[in-house]
Short mmCIF file of C-alpha atoms in Angstrom, two decimals:
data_model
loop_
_atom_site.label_atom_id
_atom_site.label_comp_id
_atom_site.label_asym_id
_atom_site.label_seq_id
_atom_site.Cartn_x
_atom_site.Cartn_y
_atom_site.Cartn_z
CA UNK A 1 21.07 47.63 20.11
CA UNK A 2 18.47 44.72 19.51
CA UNK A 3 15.08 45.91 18.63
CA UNK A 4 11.74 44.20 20.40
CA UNK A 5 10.97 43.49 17.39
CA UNK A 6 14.46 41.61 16.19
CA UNK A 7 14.15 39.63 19.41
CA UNK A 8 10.59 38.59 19.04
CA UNK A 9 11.76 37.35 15.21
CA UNK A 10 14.61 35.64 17.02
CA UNK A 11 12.44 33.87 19.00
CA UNK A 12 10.48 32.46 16.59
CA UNK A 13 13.30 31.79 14.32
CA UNK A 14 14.54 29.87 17.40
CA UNK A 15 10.84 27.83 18.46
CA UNK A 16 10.18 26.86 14.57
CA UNK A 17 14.04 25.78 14.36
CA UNK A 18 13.52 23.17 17.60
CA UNK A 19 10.21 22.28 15.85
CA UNK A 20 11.73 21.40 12.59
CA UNK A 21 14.78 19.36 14.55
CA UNK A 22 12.20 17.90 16.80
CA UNK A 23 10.03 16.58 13.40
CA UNK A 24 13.50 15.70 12.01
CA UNK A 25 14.38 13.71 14.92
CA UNK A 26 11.01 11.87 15.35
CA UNK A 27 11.02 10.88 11.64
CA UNK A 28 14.71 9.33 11.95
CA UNK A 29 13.00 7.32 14.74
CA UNK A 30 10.33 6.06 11.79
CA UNK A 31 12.74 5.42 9.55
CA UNK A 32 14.98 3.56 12.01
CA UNK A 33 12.29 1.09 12.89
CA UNK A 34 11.39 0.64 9.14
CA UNK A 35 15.56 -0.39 9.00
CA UNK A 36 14.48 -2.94 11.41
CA UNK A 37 11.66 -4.25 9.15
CA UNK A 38 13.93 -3.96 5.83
CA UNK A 39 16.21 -6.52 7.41
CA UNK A 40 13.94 -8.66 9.04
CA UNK A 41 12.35 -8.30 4.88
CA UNK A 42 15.59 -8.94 3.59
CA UNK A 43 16.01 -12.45 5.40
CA UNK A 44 12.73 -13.54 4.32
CA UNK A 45 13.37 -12.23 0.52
CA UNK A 46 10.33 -9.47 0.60
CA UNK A 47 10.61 -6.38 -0.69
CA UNK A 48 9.81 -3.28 1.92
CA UNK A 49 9.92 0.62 1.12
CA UNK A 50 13.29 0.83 2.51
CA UNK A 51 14.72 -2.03 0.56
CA UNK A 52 13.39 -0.79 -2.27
CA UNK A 53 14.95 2.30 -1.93
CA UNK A 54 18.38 0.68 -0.81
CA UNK A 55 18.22 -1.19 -4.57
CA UNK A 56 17.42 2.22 -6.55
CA UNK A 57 19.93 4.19 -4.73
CA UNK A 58 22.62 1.61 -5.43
CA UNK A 59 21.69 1.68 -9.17
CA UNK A 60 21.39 5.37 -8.82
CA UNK A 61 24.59 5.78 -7.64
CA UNK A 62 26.75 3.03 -8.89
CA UNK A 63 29.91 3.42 -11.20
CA UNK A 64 28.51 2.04 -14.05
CA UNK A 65 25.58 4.54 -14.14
CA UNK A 66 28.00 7.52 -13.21
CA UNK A 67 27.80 9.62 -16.18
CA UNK A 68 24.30 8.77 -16.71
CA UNK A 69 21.56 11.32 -16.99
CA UNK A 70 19.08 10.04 -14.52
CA UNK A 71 16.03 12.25 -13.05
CA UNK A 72 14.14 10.86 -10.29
CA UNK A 73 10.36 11.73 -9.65
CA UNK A 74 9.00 10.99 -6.37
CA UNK A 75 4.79 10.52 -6.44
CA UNK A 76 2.92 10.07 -3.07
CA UNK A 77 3.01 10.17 0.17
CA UNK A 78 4.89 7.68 2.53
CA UNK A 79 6.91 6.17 -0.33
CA UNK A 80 7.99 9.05 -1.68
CA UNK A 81 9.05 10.40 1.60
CA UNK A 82 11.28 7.65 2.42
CA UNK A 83 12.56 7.66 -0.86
CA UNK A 84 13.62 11.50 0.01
CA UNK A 85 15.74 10.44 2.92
CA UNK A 86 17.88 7.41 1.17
CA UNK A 87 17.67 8.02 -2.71
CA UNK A 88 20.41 10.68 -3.76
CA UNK A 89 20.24 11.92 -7.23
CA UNK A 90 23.71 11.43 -8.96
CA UNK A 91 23.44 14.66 -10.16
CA UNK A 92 22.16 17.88 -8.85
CA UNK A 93 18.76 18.74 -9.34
CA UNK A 94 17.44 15.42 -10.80
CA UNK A 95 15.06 14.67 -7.80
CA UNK A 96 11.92 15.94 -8.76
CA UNK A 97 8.26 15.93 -6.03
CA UNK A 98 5.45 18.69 -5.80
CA UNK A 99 5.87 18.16 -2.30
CA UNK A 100 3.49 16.73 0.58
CA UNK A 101 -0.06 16.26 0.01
CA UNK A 102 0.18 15.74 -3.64
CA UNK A 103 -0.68 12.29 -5.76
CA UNK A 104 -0.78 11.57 -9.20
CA UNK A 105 1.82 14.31 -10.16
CA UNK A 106 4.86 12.41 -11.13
CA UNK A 107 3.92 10.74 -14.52
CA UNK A 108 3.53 14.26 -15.81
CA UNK A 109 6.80 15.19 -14.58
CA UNK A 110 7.97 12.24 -16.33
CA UNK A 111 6.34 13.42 -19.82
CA UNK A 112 8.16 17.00 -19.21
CA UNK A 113 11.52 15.02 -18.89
CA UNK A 114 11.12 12.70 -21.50
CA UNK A 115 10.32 15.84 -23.53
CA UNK A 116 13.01 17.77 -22.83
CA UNK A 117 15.60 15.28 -22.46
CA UNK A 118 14.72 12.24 -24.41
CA UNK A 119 18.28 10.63 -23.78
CA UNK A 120 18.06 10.90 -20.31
CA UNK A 121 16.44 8.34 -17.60
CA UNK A 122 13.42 8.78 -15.75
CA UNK A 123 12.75 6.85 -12.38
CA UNK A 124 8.95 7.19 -11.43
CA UNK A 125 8.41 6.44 -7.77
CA UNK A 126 4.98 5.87 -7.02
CA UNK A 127 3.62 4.75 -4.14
CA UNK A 128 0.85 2.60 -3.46
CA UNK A 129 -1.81 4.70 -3.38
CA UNK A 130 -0.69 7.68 -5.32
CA UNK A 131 -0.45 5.54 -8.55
CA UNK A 132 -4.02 5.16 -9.07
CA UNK A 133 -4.03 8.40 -10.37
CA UNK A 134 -1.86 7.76 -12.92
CA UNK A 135 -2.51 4.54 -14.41
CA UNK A 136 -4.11 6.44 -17.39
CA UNK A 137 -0.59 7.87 -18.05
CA UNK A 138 0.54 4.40 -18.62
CA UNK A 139 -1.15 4.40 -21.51
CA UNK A 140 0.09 7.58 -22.96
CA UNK A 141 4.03 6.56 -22.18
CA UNK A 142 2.91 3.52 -24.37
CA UNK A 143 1.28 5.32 -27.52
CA UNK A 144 4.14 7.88 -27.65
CA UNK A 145 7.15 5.79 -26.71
CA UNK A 146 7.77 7.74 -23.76
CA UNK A 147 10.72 5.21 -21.95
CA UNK A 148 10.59 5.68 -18.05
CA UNK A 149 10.69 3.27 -15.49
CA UNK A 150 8.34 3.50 -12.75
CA UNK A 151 8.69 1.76 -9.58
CA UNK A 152 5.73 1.12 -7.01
CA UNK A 153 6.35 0.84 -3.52
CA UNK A 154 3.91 -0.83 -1.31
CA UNK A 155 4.09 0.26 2.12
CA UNK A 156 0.81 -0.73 3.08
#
């Protein structure tokens, strides 16, 4: 026996499921036409979000980095969430974001690494936008030795 109120909690399981597969499906449309760019970038030697990406996943993942420690910290907005769709971590939980709506974030996360694992690598991806806000940081990787490597994608 279904309660009124099971089937009500079903249903809206069931509508925010379709509008999460929905989103899903309209943002592999995005990202297919910004394939279509990436090649069309590719033959004219430019460097687009999804090339980018492409490059750092293939570093990422590659046999010579296998038994690497490498975190990755995604910083703004559109870059970032491309980045989420093609760049897999070689390891589990080393993919690192605050989440949408959120710039400025990811050099910090890079200090809190770099802090607790010194030996490891630290990928910053910022964005275009998003690293204006930390530009400052910069700085402080500099006075304290602090080794990442940040990456800025321009998707402008």
């Amino acid at each position: 026996h279904v309660s009124k109120l099971q089937m009500d909690n079903r249903l809206s399981y069931d509508s925010w499921s379709a509008q999460l597969q929905q989103r899903e499906e309209e943002r592999e449309i995005v990202i297919d036409k910004l394939m279509l760019r990436s090649e069309r970038d590719e033959q004219q030697q430019t460097m687009c979000p999804i090339r980018c990406c492409n490059i750092i996943n293939a570093f990422v993942n590659s046999k010579k980095y296998a038994n690497e420690d490498i975190y990755i910290v995604a910083d703004a907005g559109d870059f970032a969430g491309i980045a989420a769709y093609l760049v897999k971590p070689n390891r589990p939980l080393h993919w690192l974001d605050a989440g949408t709506w959120t710039l400025g974030c990811g050099a910090g996360y890079g200090i809190g690494i770099k802090a607790l694992k010194p030996n490891s690598t630290v990928l910053i991806l910022f964005g275009d936008g998003g690293v204006g806000w930390s530009l400052s940081e910069f700085d402080t990787f500099a006075r304290h030795k602090i080794n990442v490597i940040a990456i800025i994608g321009n998707n402008a």
